[in-house]
Coordinates of C-alpha atoms and ligand atoms in Angstrom, one line a residue:
Chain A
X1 CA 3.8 -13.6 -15.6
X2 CA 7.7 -13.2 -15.4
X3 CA 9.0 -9.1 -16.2
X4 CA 11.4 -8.6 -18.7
X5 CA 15.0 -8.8 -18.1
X6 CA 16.4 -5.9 -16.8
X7 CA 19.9 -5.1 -14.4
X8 CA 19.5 -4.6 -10.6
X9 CA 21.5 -2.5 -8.3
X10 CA 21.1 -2.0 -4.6
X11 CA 21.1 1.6 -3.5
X12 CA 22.8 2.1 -0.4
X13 CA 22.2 5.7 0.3
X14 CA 19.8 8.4 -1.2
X15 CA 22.9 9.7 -3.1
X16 CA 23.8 6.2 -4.1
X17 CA 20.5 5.9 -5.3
X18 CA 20.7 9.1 -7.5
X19 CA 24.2 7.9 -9.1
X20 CA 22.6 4.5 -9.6
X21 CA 19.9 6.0 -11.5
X22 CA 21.4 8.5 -13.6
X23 CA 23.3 5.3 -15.2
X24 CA 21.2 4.1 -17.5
X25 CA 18.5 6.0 -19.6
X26 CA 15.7 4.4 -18.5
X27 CA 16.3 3.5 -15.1
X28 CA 13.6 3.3 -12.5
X29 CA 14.0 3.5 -9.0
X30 CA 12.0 0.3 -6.9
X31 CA 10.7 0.7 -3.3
X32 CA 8.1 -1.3 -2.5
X33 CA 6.9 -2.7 -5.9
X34 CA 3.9 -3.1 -5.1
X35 CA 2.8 -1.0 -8.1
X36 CA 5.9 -1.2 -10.5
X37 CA 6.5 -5.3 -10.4
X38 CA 2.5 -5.6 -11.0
X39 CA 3.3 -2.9 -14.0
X40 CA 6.3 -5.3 -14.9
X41 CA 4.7 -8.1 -14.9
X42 CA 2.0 -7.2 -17.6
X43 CA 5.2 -5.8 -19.8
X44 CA 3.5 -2.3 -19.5
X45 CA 6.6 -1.4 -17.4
X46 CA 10.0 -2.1 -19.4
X47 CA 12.7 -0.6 -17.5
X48 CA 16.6 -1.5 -18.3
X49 CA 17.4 -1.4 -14.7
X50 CA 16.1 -1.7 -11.3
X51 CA 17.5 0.4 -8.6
X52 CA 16.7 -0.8 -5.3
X53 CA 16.0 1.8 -2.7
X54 CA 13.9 -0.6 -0.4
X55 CA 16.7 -1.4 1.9
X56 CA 17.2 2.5 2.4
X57 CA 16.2 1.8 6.7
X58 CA 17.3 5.6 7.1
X59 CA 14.7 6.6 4.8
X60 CA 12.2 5.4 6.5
X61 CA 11.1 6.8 9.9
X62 CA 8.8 9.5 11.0
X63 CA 9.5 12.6 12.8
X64 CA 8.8 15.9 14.9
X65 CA 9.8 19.2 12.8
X66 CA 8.1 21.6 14.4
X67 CA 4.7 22.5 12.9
X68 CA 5.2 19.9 10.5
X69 CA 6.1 15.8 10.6
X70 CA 8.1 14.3 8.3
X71 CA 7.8 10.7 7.2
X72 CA 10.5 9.6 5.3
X73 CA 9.9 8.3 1.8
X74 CA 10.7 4.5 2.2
X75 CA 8.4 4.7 5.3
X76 CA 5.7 1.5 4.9
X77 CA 2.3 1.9 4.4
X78 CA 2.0 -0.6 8.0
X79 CA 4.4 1.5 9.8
X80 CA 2.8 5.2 8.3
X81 CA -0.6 3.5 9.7
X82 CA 1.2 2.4 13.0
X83 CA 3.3 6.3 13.9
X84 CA 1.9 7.7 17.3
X85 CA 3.4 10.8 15.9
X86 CA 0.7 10.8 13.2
X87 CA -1.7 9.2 15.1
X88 CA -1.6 12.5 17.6
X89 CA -0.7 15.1 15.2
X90 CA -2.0 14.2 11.9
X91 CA -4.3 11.1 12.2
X92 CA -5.4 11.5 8.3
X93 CA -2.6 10.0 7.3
X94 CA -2.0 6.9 9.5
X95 CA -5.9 6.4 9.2
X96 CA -5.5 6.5 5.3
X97 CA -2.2 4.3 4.7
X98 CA -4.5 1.7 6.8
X99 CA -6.8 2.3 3.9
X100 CA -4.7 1.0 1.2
X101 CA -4.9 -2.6 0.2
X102 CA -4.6 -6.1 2.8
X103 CA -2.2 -6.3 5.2
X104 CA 0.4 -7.7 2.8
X105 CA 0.4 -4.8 0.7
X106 CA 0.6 -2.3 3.1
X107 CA 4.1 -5.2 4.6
X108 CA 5.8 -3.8 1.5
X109 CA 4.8 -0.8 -0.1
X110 CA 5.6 2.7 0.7
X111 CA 4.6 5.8 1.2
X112 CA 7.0 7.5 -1.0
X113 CA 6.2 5.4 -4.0
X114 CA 2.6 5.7 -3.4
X115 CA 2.8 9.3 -4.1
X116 CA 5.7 9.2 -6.5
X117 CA 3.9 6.6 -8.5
X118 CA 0.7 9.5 -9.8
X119 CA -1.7 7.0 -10.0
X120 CA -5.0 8.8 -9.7
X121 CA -6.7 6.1 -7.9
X122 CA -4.2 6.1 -5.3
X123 CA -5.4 7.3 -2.0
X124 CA -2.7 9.0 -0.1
X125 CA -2.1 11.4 -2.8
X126 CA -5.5 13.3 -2.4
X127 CA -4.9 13.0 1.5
X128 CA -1.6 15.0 0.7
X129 CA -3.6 17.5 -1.7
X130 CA -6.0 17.9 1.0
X131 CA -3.1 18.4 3.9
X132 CA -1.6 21.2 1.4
X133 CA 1.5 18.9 2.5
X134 CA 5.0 20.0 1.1
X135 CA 7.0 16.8 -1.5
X136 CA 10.7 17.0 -0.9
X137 CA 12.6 16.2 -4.0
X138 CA 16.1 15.6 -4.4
X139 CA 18.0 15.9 -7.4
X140 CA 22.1 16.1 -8.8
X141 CA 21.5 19.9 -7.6
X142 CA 20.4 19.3 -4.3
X143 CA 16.8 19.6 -2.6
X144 CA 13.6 21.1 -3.3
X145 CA 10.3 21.4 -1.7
X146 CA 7.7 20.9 -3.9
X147 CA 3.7 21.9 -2.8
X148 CA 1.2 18.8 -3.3
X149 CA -0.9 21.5 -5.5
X150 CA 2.0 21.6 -7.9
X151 CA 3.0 17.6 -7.6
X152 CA 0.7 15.8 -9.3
X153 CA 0.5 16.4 -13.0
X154 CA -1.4 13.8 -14.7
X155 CA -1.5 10.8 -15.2
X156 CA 1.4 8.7 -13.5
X157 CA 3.2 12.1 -13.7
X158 CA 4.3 14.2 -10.8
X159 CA 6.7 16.8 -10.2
X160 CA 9.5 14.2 -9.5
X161 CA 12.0 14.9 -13.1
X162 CA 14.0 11.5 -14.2
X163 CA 16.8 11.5 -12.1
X164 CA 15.1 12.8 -9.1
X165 CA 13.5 10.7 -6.2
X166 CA 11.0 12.1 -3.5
X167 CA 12.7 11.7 -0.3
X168 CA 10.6 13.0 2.0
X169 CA 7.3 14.0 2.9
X170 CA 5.9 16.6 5.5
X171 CA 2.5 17.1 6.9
X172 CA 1.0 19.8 9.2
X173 CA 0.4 19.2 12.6
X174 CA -3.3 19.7 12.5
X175 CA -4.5 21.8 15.5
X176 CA -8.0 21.0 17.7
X177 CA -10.4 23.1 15.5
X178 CA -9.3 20.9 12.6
X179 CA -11.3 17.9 11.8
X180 CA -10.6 15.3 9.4
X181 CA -11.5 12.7 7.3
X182 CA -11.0 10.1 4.3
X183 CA -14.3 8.1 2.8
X184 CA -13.2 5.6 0.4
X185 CA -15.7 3.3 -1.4
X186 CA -14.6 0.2 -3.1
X187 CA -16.2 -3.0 -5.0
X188 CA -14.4 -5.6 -3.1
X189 CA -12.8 -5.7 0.1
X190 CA -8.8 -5.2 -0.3
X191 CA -9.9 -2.9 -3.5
X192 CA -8.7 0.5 -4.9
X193 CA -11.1 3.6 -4.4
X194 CA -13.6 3.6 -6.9
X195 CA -14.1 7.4 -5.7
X196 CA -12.9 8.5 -2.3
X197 CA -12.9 12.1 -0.9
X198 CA -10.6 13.7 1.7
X199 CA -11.5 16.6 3.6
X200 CA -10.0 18.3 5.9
X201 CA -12.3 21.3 8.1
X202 CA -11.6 24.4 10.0
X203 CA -14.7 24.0 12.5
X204 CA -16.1 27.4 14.4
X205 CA -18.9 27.1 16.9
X206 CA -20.5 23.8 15.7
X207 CA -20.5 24.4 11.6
X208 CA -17.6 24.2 8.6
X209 CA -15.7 27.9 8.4
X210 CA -13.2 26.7 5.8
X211 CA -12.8 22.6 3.9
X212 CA -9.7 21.5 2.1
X213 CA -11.6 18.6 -0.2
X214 CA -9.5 16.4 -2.5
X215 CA -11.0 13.9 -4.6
X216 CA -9.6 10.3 -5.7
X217 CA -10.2 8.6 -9.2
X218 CA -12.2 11.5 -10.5
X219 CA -10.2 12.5 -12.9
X220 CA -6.0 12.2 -14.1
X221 CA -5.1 13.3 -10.8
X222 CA -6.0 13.7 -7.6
X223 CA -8.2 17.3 -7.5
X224 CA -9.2 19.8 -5.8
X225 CA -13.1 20.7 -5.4
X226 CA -12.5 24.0 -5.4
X227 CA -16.0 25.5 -6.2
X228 CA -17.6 23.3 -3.0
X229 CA -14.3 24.6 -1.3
X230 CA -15.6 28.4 -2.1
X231 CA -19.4 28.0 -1.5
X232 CA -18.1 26.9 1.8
X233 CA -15.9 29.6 2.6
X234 CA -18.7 31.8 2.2
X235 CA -21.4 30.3 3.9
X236 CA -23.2 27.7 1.8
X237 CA -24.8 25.2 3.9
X238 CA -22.8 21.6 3.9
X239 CA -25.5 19.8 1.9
X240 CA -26.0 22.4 -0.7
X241 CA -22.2 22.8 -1.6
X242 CA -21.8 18.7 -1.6
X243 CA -23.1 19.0 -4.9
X244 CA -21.2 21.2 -6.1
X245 CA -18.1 18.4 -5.3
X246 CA -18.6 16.9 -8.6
X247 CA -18.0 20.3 -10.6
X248 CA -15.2 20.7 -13.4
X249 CA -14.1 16.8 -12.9
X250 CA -13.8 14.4 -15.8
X251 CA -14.0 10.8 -13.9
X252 CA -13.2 7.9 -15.8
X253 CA -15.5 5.4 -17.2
X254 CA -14.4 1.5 -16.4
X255 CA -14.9 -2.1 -14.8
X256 CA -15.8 -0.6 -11.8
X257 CA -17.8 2.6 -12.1
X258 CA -19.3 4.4 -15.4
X259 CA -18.0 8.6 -15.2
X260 CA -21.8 9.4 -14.1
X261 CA -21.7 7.2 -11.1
X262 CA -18.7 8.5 -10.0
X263 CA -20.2 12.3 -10.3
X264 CA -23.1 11.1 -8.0
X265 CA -20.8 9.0 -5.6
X266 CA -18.0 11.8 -5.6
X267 CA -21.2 14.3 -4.2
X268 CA -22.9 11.4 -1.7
X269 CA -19.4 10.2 -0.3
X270 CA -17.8 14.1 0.1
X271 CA -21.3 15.1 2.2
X272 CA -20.3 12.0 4.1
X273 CA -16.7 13.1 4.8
X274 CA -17.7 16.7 5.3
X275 CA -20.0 15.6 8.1
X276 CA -17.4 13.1 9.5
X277 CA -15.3 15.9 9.6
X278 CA -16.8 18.0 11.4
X279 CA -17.5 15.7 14.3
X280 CA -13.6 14.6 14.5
Chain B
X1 CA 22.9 -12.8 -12.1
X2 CA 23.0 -11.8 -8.7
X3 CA 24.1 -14.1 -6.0
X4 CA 21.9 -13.8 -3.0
X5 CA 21.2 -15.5 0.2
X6 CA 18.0 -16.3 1.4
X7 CA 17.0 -18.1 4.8
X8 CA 14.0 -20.5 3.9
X9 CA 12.4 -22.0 7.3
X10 CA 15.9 -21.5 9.7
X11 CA 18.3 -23.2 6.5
X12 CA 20.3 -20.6 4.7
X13 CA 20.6 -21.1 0.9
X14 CA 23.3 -19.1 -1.7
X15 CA 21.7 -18.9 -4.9
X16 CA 22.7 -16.9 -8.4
X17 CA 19.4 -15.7 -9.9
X18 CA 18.0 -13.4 -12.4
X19 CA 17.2 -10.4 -11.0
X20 CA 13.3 -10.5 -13.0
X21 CA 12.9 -14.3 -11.0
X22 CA 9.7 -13.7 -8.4
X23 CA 9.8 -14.7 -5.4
X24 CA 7.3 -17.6 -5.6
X25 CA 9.6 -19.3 -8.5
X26 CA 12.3 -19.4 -6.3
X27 CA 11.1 -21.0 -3.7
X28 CA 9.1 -23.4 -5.8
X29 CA 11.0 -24.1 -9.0
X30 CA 14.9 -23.4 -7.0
X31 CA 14.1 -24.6 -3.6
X32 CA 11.1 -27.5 -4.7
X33 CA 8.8 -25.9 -1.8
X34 CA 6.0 -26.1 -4.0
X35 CA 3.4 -25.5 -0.8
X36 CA 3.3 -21.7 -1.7
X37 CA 0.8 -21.9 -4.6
X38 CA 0.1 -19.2 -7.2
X39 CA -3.2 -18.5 -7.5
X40 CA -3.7 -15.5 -9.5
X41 CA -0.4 -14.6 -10.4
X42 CA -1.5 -10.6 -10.2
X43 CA -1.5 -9.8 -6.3
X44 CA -5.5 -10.3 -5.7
X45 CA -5.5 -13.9 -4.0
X46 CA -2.9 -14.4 -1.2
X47 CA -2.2 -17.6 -2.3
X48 CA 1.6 -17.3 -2.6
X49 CA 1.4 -15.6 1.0
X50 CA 5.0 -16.5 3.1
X51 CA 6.7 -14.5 5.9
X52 CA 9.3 -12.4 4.9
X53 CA 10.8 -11.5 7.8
X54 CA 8.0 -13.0 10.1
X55 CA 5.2 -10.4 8.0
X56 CA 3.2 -12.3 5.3
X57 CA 4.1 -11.0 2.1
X58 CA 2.6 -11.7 -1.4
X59 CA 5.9 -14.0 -3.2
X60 CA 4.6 -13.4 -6.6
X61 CA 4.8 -9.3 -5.6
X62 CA 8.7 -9.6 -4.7
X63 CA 11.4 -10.5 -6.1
X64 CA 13.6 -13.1 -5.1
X65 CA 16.7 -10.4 -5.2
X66 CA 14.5 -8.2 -2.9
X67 CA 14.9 -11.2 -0.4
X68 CA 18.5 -11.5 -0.1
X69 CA 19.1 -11.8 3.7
X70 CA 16.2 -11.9 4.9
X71 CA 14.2 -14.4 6.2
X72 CA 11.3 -16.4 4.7
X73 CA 8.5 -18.7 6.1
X74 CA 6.7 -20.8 3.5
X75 CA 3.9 -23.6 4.8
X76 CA 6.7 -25.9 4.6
X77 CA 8.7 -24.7 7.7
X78 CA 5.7 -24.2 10.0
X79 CA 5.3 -27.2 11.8
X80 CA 8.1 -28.3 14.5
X81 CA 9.6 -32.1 15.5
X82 CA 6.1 -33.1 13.3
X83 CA 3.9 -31.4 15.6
X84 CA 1.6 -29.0 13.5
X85 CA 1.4 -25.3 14.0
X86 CA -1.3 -24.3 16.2
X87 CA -2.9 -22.1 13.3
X88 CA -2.2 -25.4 11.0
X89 CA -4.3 -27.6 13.9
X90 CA -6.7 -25.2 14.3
X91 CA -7.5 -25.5 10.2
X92 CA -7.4 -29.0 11.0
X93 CA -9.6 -29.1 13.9
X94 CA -12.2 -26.5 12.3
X95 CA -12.1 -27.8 8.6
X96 CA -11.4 -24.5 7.8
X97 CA -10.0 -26.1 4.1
X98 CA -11.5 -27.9 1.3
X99 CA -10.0 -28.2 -1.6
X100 CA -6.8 -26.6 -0.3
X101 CA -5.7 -24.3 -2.6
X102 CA -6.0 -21.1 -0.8
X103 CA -4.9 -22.7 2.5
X104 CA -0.7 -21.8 3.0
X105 CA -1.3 -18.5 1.9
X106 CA -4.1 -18.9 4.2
X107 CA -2.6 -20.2 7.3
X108 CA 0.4 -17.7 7.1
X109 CA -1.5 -14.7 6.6
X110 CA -3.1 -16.2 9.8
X111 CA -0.2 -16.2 11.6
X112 CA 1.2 -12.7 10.7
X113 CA -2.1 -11.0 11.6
X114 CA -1.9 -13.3 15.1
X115 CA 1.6 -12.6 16.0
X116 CA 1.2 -9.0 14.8
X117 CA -1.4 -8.4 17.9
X118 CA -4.4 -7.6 15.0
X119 CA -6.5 -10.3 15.5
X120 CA -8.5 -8.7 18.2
X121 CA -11.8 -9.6 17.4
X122 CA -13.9 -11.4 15.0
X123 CA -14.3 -8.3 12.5
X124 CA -10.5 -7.7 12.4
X125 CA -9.9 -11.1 11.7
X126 CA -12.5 -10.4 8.4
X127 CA -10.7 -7.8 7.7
X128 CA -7.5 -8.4 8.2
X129 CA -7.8 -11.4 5.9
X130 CA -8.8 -9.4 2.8
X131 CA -5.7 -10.0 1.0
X132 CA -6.7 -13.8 0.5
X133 CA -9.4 -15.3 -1.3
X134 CA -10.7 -18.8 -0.9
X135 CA -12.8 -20.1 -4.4
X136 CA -14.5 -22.4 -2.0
X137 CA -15.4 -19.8 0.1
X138 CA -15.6 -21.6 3.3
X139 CA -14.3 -18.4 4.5
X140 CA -16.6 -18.7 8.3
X141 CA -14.6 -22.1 9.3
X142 CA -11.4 -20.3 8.4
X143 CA -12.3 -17.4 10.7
X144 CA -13.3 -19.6 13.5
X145 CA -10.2 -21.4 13.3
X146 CA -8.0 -17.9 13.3
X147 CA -10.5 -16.7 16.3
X148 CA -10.1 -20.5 18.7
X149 CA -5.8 -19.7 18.1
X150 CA -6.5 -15.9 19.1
X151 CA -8.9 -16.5 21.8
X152 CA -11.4 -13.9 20.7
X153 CA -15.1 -15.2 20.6
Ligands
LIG301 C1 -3.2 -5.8 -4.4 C2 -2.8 -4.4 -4.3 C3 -3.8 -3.5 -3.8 C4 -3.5 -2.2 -3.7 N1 -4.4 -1.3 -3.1 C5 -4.2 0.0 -3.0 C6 -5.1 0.9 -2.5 O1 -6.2 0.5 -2.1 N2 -4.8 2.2 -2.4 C7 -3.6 2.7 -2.8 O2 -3.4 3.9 -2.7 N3 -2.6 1.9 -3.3 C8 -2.9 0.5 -3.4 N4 -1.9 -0.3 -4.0 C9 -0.6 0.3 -4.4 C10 0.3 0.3 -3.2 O3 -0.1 1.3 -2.3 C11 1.8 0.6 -3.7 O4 2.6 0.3 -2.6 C12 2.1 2.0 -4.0 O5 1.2 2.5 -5.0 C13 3.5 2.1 -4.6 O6 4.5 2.1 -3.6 P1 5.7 1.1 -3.7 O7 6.6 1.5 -2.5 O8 5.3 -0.3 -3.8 O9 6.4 1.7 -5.0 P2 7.0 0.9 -6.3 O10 6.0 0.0 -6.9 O11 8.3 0.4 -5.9 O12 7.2 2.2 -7.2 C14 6.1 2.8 -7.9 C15 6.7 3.9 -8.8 O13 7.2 5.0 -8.1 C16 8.6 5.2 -8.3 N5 9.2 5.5 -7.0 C17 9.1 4.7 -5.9 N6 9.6 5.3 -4.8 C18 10.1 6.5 -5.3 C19 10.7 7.7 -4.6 N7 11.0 7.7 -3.3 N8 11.0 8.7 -5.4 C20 10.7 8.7 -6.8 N9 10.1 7.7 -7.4 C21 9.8 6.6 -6.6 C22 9.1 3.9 -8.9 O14 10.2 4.2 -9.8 C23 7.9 3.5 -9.7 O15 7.8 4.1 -10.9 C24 -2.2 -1.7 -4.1 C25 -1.3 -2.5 -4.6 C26 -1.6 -3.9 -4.7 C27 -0.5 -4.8 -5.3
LIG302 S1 -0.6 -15.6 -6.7 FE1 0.2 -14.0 -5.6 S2 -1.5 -12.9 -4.9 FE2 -2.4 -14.4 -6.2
LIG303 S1 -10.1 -24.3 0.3 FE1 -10.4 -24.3 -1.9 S2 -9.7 -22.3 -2.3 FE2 -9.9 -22.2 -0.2

């Protein structure tokens, strides 16, 4: 399977990139492509012209700001996994980009294009939602931050406007009452989630005060389970307001998982990740 | 076209390509290594695994234009002054190969996951070979083989 032709520029700075891209009218910007040549390949993708931003190495690194860490959008999945900063401060997101694919994918594709991408199987995206983690955007006008509750807007659709690229992407430091974790389940090995829950927990004196639980592949975006989040919040125990996971989502039906497993696994797999949580 | 230069196993080579030509086609159909195989052709086997920089890398996932100075590893440029690689012995010694196929994707996803320090035990080698399949499935002599060149039991 060859792509169609298309042009190919080599960005060699964020506004280079931006230039590049506001070129042609259906430009598309290529980081790792490990989900847009795949999308190429099939013809489903048809872009005139490719602009490169996968040599951008001052896009990619990870750093202290203060309350938060920023990754830069270029960052590899291998070297997201690999960041001591994360590792220390924000472990769900190392731990998660580990997640993703074989070791070859995770060689060439990015952070930024995972969550720039929209694909509602995509696991780092519901590990943002979950974070509450802040999307910086830059545009011809300059930069804005963009909240991962407002980001993701359906399917393969996000906040980021053509002619805009995500540039960077910030995470809270999460403190030592704050426990974490990310249950993915899968078919085969190297697979994308057929459901996966994140969930982040505020813990007091052994039990769950507050979650933060985002779901993956449960619907045409990541989500929020905000009526378990609530029952939570006011005192339901874990196992009763597990079931309550599943509320209000529309999973899809396909090769790997019919909509009603997915409502069962999306409640087995969140209990899992809300006990996980709590211990870590 | 876009004129690019790739080094393939230490020899640098200037070549005008099409920016839509994959990785895999250029080395097999420009260069004649025809040891990286495609197996799938949709980034599920590993087959068409090489080094891109000394990291394995699926060629049929990258573009050959995405290469330009970098350098590539195929199965090709492993062994030295005709003495096998020792993850290409250790197949050898361990028939960790039958029909072949799946092997040079095999052996240099081996090697990325050995030089990368991952191959720590006999789990992480399991897992850290998910990215490759082998239709024969001899998949237990392949792991012995990657575990004798690690030197985890
Ligand atoms: C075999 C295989 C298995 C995989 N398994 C998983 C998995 O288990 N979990 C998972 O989450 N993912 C998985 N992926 C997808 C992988 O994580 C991709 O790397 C990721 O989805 C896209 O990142 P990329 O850097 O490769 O982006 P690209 O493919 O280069 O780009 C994807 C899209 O985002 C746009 N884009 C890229 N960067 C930016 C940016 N900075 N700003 C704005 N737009 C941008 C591009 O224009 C394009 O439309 C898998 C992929 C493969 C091939
Ligand atoms: S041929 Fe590239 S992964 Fe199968
Ligand atoms: S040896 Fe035949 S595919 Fe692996």
């Amino acid at each position: 399977m060859i792509p169609a032709g298309f042009d190919y520029e080599v960005a060699d700075s964020p506004a280079h990139a931006l230039e590049l891209l506001g070129s042609s009218a259906d430009a598309k910007l290529l980081a790792g492509g490990h989900s847009l040549l795949p999308a190429m390949k099939l013809r489903v993708a048809r872009p005139s012209l490719l602009v490169d931003i996968g040599r951008l190495a001052e896009s990619s690194y990870v750093r202290d700001a203060g309350v938060q860490v920023a990754i830069g959008a270029l960052t590899r999945h291998k070297d997201v996994r690999d960041a001591p900063l994360l590792r220390e401060h924000c472990p769900i997101v190392s731990f998660t980009a580990g997640e993703i694919g074989d070791p070859q994918v995770r060689h060439r594709g990015t952070i930024g294009g995972s969550i720039a991408h929209g694909d509602p199987a995509s696991d780092l995206p519901s590990v943002m939602l979950a974070l509450d983690a802040e999307l910086v955007v830059r545009g011809s006008e300059g930069e804005r931050i963009v909240p991962a509750r407002e980001f993701f807007t359906g399917v393969f659709q996000t906040a980021v406007g053509a002619g805009e690229m995500l540039v960077e992407i910030r995470v809270p430091k999460l403190g030592a009452s704050t426990g974490w974790s990310y249950v993915k389940m899968t078919r085969r090995a190297q697979d994308w989630a057929t459901v996966a829950v994140a969930a982040i927990v505020e813990r007091s004196n052994g039990s769950i005060e507050r979650a933060a639980i985002a779901l993956t592949n449960m619907g045409g975006t990541t989500l929020r389970a905000t009526a378990a989040e609530e029952a939570i919040a006011s005192g339901t125990p874990i196992d009763e307001a597990a079931a309550l996971i599943p509320e209000g989502t529309e999973p899809p039906s396909d090769y790997a998982a019919s909509a009603e497993f997915r409502l069962h696994l999306a409640e087995v797999l969140g209990k899992r990740a809300l006990a996980e949580a709590l211990e870590r | 076209m876009r004129h690019v230069a790739l080094t393939v196993n230490g020899e640098r080579h200037e070549l005008d390509l099409e920016p839509r030509a994959l990785l895999v086609y250029v080395l097999r159909e420009r260069l004649g290594l025809v040891g990286t195989t495609v197996g799938c052709d949709t980034s599920a086997c590993g087959a068409c695994t090489v080094l891109v920089n000394g990291e394995a890398v699926k060629s049929c996932t990258m573009l050959g234009v995405q290469a330009d100075e970098m350098e590539i590893t195929t199965i090709e440029g492993l062994a030295s002054n005709g003495d096998l690689h020792p993850v290409q012995q250790a197949f050898h010694d361990h028939h960790a190969l039958q029909c072949g196929f799946c092997t040079p994707g095999m052996v240099l996803a081996s090697v990325s996951l050995i030089e990368s320090g991952e191959a720590t035990s006999e789990n992480a080698i399991r897992i850290g070979l998910e990215g490759n399949l082998c239709r024969c499935t001899g998949y237990h002599n392949i792991v012995k083989a990657v575990q004798a060149v690690a030197g985890v039991s």
